[in-house]
Tab-separated table of C-alpha atoms and ligand atoms in Angstrom:
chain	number	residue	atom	x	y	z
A	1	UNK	CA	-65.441	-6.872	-85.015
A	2	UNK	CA	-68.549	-7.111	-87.233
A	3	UNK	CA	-70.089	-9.614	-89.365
A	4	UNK	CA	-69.647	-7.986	-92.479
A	5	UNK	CA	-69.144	-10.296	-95.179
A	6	UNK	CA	-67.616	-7.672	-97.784
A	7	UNK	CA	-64.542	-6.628	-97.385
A	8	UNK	CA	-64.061	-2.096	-96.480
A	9	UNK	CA	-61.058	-0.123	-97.921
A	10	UNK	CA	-60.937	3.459	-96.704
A	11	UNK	CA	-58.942	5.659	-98.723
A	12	UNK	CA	-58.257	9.571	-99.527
A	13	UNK	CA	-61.448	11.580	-100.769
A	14	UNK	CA	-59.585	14.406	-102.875
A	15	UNK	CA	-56.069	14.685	-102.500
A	16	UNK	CA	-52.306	13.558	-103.098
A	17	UNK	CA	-53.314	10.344	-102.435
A	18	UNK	CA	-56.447	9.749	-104.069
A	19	UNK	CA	-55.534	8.975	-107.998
A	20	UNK	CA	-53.051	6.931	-107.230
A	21	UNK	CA	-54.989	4.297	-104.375
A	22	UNK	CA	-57.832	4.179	-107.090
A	23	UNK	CA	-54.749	3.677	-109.737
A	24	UNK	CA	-53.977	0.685	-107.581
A	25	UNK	CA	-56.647	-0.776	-107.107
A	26	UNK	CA	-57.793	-0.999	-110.168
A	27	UNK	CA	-54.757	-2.721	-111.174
A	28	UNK	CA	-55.677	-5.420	-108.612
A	29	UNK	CA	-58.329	-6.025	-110.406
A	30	UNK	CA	-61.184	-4.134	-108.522
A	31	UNK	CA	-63.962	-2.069	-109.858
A	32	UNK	CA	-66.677	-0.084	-108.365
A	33	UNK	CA	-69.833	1.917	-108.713
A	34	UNK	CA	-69.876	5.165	-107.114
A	35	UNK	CA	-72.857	6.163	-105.222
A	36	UNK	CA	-74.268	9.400	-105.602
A	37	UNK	CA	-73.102	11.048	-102.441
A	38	UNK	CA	-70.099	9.839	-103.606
A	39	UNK	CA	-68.283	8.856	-100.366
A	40	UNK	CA	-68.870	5.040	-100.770
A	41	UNK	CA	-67.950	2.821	-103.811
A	42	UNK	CA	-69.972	-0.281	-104.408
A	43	UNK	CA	-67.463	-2.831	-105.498
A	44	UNK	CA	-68.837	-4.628	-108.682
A	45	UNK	CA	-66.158	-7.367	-109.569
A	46	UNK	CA	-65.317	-8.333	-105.441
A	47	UNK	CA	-66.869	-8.022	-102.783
A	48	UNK	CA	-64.576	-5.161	-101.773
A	49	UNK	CA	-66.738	-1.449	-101.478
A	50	UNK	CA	-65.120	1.639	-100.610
A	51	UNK	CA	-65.342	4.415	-98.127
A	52	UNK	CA	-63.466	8.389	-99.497
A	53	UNK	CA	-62.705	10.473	-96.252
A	54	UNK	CA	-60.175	12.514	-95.456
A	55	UNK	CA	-56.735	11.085	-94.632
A	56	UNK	CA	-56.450	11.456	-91.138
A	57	UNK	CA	-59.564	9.726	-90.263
A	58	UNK	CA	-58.422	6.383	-92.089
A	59	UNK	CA	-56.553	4.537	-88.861
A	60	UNK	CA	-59.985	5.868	-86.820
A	61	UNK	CA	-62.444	4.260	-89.161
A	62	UNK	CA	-60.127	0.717	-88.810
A	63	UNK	CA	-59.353	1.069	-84.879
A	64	UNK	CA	-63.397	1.567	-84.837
A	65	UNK	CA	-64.139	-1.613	-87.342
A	66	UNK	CA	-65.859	0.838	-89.310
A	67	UNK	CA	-63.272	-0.370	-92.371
A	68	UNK	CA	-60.820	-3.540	-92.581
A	69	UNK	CA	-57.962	-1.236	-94.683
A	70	UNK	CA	-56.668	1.734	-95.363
A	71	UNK	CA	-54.335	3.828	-98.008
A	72	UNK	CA	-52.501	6.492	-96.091
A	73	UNK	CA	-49.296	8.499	-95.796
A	74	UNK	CA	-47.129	6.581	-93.037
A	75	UNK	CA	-46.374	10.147	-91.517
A	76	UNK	CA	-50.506	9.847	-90.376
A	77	UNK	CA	-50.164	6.580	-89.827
A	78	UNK	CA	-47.431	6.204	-87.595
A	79	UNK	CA	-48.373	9.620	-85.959
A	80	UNK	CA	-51.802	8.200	-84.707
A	81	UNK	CA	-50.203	4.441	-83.594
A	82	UNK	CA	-47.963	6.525	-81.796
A	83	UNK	CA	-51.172	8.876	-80.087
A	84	UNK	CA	-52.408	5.598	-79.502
A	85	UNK	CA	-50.181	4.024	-77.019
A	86	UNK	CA	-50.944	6.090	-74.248
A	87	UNK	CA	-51.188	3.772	-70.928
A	88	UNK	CA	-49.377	1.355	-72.437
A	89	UNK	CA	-52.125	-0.133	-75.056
A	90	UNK	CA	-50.999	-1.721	-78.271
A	91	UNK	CA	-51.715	0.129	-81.500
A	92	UNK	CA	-55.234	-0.808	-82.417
A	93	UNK	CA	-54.040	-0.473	-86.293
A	94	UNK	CA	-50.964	-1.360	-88.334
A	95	UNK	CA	-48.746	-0.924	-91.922
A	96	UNK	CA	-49.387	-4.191	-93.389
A	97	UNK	CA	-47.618	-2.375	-96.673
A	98	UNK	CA	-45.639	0.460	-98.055
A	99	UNK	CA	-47.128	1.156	-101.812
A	100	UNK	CA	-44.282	3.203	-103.612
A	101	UNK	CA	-46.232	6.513	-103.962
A	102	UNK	CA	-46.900	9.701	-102.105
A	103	UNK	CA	-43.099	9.648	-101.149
A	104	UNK	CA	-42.179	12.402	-98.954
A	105	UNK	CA	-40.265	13.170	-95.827
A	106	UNK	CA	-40.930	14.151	-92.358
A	107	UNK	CA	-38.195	17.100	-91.884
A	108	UNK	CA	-37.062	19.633	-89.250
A	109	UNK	CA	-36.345	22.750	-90.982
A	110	UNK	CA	-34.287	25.421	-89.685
A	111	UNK	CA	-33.815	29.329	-90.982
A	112	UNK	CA	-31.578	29.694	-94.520
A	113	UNK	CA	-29.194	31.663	-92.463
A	114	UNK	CA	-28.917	29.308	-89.273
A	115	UNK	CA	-25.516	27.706	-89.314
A	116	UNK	CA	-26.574	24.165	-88.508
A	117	UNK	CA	-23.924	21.280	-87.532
A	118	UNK	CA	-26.170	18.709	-85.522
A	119	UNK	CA	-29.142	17.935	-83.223
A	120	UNK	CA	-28.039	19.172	-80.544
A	121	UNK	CA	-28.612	22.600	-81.568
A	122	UNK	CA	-32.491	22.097	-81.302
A	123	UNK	CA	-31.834	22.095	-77.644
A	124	UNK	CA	-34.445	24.575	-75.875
A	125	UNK	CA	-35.759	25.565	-79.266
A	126	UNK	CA	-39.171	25.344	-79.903
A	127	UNK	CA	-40.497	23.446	-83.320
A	128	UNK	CA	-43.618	23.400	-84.537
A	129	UNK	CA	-45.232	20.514	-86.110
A	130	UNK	CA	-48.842	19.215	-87.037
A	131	UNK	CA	-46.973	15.941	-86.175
A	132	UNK	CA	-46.283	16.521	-82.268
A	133	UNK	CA	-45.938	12.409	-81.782
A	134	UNK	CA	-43.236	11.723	-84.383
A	135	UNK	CA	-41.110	15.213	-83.352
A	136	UNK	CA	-41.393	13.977	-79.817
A	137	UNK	CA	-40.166	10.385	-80.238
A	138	UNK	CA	-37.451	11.825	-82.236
A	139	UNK	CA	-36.203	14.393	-80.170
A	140	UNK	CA	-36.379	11.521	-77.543
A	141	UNK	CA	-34.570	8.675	-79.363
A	142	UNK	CA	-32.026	11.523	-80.518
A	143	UNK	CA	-31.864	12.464	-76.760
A	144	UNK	CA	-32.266	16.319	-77.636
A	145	UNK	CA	-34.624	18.024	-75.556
A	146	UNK	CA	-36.480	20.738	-77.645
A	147	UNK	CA	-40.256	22.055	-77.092
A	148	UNK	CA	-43.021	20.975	-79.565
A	149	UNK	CA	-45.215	23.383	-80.461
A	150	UNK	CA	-48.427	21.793	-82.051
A	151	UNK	CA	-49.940	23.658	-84.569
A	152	UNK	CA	-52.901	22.818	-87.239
A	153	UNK	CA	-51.281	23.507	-90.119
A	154	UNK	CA	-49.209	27.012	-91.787
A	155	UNK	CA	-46.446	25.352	-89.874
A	156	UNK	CA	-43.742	27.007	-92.441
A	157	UNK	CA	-44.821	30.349	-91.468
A	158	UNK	CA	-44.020	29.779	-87.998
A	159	UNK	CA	-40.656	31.257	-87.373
A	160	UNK	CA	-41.501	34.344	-89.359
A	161	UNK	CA	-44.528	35.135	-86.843
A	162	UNK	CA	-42.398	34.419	-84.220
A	163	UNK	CA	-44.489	31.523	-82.427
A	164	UNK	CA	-41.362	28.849	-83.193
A	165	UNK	CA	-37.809	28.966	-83.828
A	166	UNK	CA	-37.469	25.936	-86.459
A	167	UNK	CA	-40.366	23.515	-88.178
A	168	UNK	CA	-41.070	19.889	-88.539
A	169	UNK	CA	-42.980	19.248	-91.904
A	170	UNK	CA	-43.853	17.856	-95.072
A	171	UNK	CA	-41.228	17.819	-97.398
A	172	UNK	CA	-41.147	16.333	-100.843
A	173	UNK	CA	-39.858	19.009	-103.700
A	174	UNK	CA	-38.489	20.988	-101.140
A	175	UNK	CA	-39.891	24.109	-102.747
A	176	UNK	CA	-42.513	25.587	-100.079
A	177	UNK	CA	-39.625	25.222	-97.313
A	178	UNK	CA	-37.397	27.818	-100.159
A	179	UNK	CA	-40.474	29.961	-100.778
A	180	UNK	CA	-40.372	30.419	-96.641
A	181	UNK	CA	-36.597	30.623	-96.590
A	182	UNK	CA	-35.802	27.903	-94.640
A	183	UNK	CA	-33.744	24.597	-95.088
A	184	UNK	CA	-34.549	20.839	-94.569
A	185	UNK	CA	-31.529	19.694	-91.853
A	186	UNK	CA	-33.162	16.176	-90.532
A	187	UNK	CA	-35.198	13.543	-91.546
A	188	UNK	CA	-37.397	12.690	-88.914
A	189	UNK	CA	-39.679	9.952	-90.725
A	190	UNK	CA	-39.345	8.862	-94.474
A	191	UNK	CA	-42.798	8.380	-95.464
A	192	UNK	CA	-45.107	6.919	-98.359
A	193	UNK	CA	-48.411	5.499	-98.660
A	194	UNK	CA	-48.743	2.531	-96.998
A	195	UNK	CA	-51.637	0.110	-96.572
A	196	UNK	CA	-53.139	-0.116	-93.153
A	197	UNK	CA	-55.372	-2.754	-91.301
A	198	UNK	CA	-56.397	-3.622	-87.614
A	199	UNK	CA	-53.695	-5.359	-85.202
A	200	UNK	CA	-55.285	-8.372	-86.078
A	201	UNK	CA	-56.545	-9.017	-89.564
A	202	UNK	CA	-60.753	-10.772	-89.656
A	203	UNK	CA	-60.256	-14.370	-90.000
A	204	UNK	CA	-63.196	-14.942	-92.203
A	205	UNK	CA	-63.920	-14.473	-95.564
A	206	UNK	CA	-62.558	-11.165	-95.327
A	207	UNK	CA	-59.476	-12.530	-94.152
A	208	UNK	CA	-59.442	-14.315	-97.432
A	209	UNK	CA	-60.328	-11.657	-99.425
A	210	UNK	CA	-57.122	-9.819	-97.766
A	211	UNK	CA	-54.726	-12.163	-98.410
A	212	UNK	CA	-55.621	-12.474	-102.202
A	213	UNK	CA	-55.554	-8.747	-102.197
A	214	UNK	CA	-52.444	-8.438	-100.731
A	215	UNK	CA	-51.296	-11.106	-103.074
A	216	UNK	CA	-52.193	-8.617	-105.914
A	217	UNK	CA	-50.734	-5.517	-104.357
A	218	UNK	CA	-47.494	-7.837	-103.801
A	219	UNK	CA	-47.561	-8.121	-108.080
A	220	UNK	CA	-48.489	-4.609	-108.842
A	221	UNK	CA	-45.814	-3.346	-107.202
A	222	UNK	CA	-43.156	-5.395	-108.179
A	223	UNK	CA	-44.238	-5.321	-111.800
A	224	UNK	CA	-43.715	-1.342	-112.117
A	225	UNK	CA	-39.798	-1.889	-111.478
A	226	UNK	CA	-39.232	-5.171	-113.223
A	227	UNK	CA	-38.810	-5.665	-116.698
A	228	UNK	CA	-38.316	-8.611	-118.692
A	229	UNK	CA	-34.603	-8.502	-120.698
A	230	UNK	CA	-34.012	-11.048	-123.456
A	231	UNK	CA	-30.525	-11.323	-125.918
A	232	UNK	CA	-28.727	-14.057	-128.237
A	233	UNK	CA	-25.310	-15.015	-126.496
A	234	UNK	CA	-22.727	-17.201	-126.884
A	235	UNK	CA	-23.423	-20.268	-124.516
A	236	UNK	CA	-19.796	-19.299	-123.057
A	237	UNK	CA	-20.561	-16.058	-121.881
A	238	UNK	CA	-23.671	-16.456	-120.591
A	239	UNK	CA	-22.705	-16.614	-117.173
A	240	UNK	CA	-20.420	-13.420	-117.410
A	241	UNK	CA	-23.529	-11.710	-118.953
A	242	UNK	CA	-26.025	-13.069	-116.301
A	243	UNK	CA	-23.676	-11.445	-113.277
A	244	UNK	CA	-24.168	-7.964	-115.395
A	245	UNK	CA	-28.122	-7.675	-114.697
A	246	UNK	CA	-29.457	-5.682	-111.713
A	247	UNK	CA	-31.001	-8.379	-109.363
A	248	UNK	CA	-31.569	-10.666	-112.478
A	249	UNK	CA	-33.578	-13.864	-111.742
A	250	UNK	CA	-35.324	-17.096	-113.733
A	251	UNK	CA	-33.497	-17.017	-116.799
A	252	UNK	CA	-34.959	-19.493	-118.993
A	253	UNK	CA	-32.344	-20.630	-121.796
A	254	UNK	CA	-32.906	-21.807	-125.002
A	255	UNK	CA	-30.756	-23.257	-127.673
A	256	UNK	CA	-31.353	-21.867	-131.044
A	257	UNK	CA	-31.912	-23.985	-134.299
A	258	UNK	CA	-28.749	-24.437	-136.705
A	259	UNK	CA	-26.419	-22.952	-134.173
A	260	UNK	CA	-24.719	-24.865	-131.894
A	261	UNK	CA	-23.129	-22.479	-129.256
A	262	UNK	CA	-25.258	-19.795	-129.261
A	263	UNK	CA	-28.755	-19.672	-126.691
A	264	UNK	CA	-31.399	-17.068	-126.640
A	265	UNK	CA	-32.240	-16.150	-122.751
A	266	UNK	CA	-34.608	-14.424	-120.874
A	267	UNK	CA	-34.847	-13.364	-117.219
A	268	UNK	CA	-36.936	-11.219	-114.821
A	269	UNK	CA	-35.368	-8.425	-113.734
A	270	UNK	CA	-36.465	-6.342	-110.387
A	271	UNK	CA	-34.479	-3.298	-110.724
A	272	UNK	CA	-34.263	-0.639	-112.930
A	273	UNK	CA	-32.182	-1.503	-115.968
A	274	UNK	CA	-30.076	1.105	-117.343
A	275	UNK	CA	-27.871	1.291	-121.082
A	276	UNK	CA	-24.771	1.172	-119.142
A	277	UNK	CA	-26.244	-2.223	-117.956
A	278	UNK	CA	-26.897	-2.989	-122.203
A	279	UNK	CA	-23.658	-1.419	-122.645
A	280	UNK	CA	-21.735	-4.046	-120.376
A	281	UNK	CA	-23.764	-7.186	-121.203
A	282	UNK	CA	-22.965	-6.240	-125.295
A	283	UNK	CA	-19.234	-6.038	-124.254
A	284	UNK	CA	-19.757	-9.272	-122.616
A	285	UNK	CA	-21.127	-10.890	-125.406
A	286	UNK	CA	-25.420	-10.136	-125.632
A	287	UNK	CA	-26.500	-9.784	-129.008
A	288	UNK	CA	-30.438	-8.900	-129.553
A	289	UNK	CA	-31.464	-7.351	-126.554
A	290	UNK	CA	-34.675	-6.422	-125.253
A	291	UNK	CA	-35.924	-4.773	-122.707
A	292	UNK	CA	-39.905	-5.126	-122.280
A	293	UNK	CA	-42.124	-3.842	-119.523
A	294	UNK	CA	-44.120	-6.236	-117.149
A	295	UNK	CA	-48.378	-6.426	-117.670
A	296	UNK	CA	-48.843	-8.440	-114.812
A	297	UNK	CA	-47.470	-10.891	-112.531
A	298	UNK	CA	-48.154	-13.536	-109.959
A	299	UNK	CA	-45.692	-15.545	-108.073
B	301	LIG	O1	-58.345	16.567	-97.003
B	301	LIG	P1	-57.394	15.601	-96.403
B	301	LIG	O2	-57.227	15.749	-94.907
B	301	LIG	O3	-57.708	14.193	-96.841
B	301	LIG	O4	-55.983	15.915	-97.115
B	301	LIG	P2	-54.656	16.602	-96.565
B	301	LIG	O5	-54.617	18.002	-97.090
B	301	LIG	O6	-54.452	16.372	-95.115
B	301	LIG	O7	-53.570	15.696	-97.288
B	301	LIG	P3	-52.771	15.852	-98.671
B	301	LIG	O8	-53.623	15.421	-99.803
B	301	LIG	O9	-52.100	17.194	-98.762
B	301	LIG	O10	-51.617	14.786	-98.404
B	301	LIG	C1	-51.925	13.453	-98.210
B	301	LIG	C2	-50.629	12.700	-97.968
B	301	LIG	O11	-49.751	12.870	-99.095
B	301	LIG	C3	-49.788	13.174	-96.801
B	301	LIG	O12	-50.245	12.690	-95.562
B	301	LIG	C4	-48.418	12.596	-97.164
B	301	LIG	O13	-48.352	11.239	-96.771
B	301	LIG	C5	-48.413	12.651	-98.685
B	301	LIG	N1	-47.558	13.743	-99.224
B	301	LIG	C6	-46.575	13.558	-100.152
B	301	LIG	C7	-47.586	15.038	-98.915
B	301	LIG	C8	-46.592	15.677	-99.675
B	301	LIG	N2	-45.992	14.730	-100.437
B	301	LIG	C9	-46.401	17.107	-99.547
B	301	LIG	N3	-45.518	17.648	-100.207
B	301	LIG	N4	-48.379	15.756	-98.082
B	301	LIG	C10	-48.198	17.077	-97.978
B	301	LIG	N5	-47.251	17.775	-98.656
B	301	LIG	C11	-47.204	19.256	-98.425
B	301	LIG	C12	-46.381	19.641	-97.191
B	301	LIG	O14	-47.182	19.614	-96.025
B	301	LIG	C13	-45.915	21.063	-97.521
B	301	LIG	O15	-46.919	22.006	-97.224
B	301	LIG	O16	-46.625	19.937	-99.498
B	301	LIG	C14	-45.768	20.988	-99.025
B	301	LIG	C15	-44.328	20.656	-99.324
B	301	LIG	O17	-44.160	20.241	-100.632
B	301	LIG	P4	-42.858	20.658	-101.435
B	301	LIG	O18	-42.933	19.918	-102.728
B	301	LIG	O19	-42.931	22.154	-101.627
B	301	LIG	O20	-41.646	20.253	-100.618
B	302	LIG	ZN1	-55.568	15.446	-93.817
């Protein structure tokens, strides 16, 4: 490993990817100056500089120590550690992370007007994939024995030139696979960004700056689901009201002025909180209540 002492994040140049890693980032507090070839970001508030390539050479620039992290899909990710373990070797990169956007699945795909029941119709078919790793560790662990045909991309048009029988690809809206008249049957991988770093994380500064970083990742994530949901209740029903909140936790109760059984509360919430939730906890016995978004949070 080098002796850097400033910490390298490689992520997405221009892509599905890219807003939302700088999104992130920025909410963890880090700014940069871009330089004018525009591939490297000088980090102005950390020491923490950027590198923008293209996705699929993220896990290569950490295996080489070239970069200490990476944003990138897990379907790249996980398609490379598995490329990797040829003779044996352990992954020289890992998902320290999954980061709650660039959702999409890893999908066979089969004709419209193929009658499909299970896996084991894939048997002597041939698929093709840009993800020849992941189809061939499925078709293994589902003990189907198919051929993978390993294309560079176009893999939807496949079938219709004749080169495959069925696909393994990207899915998210599900509209390309319609446009091409086929239809998602498995999930091979569920994927998402995910942050990346070496097998084993630098143990200097670095390492520091990691932890704090991950730290702040930990709170930006958890902030975009939770809210913070306050009412007036009877002291009575409070508990009745408390079991009514998604994953509620740390209320904080206090008595209010001049009236003897009634409390004000508020608690965290880290799930989603819906007005059938409001709808129950007013039955229950919530006056007042508020529902306010999350700015920022550190446990
Ligand atoms: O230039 P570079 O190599 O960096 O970019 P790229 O073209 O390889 O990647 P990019 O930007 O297309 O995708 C980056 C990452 O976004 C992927 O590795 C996934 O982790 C994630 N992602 C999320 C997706 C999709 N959703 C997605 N829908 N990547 C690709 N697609 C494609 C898919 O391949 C198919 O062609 O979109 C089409 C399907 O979309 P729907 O909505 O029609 O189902
Ligand atoms: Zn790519």
């Amino acid at each position: 490993m080098s002796s850097r002492d400033r910490l390298r994040i490689a992520i997405q140049k221009s892509g599905r990817l890219s807003e939302a890693s700088l999104d992130l980032l920025a909410r963890c507090g880090l700014s940069f100056r871009r330089s004018r070839d525009k591939l490297f970001c000088f980090g102005e508030s950390l020491p923490v500089d950027l590198l923008l390539v293209r996705d699929d050479d993220v896990p290569g620039m950490i295996a080489d120590g070239v970069c200490d992290l990476g944003v990138v899909g897990r379907n790249v990710l996980s398609e490379q550690i598995l490329g990797s373990g040829a003779g044996g070797q352990p992954a020289p990169f890992r998902e320290l992370r999954s980061l709650g956007f660039g959702k999409c699945r890893l999908s066979v795909a089969v004709p419209d007007a193929f009658d499909y029941h299970d896996a084991d119709q894939f048997s002597g078919m041939r698929i093709a994939t840009t993800y020849p790793n992941l189809l061939a560790d499925w078709l293994q662990r589902n003990d189907v024995s198919a051929s993978v045909v390993n294309l560079s991309g176009s893999v939807e048009i496949a079938p219709r030139l004749g080169s495959a029988d069925f696909i393994c690809d990207l899915v998210s809206s599900g509209a390309t696979l319609a446009a091409n008249q086929l239809k998602e049957v498995a999930v091979v991988l569920e994927s998402e960004a995910v942050l990346a770093a070496g097998a084993e994380l630098p143990c200097d500064e670095r390492g520091e700056l990691i932890d704090m970083l991950l730290r702040r990742i930990d709170g930006v994530i958890q902030v975009r689901v939770s809210k913070l949901v306050m009412w007036h209740s009877p002291r009575s029903a409070l508990e009745s009201i408390q079991r009514l909140l998604p994953n509620g936790q740390q209320a904080t109760v206090t008595p209010i002025e001049g009236l003897d059984n009634e409390v004000a509360v508020q608690a965290i919430c880290n799930e989603a909180i819906t007005w059938q939730h409001l709808e129950d906890m007013k039955r229950a016995g919530a006056r007042q209540m508020l529902v306010l978004p999350l700015e920022q949070m550190l446990a």
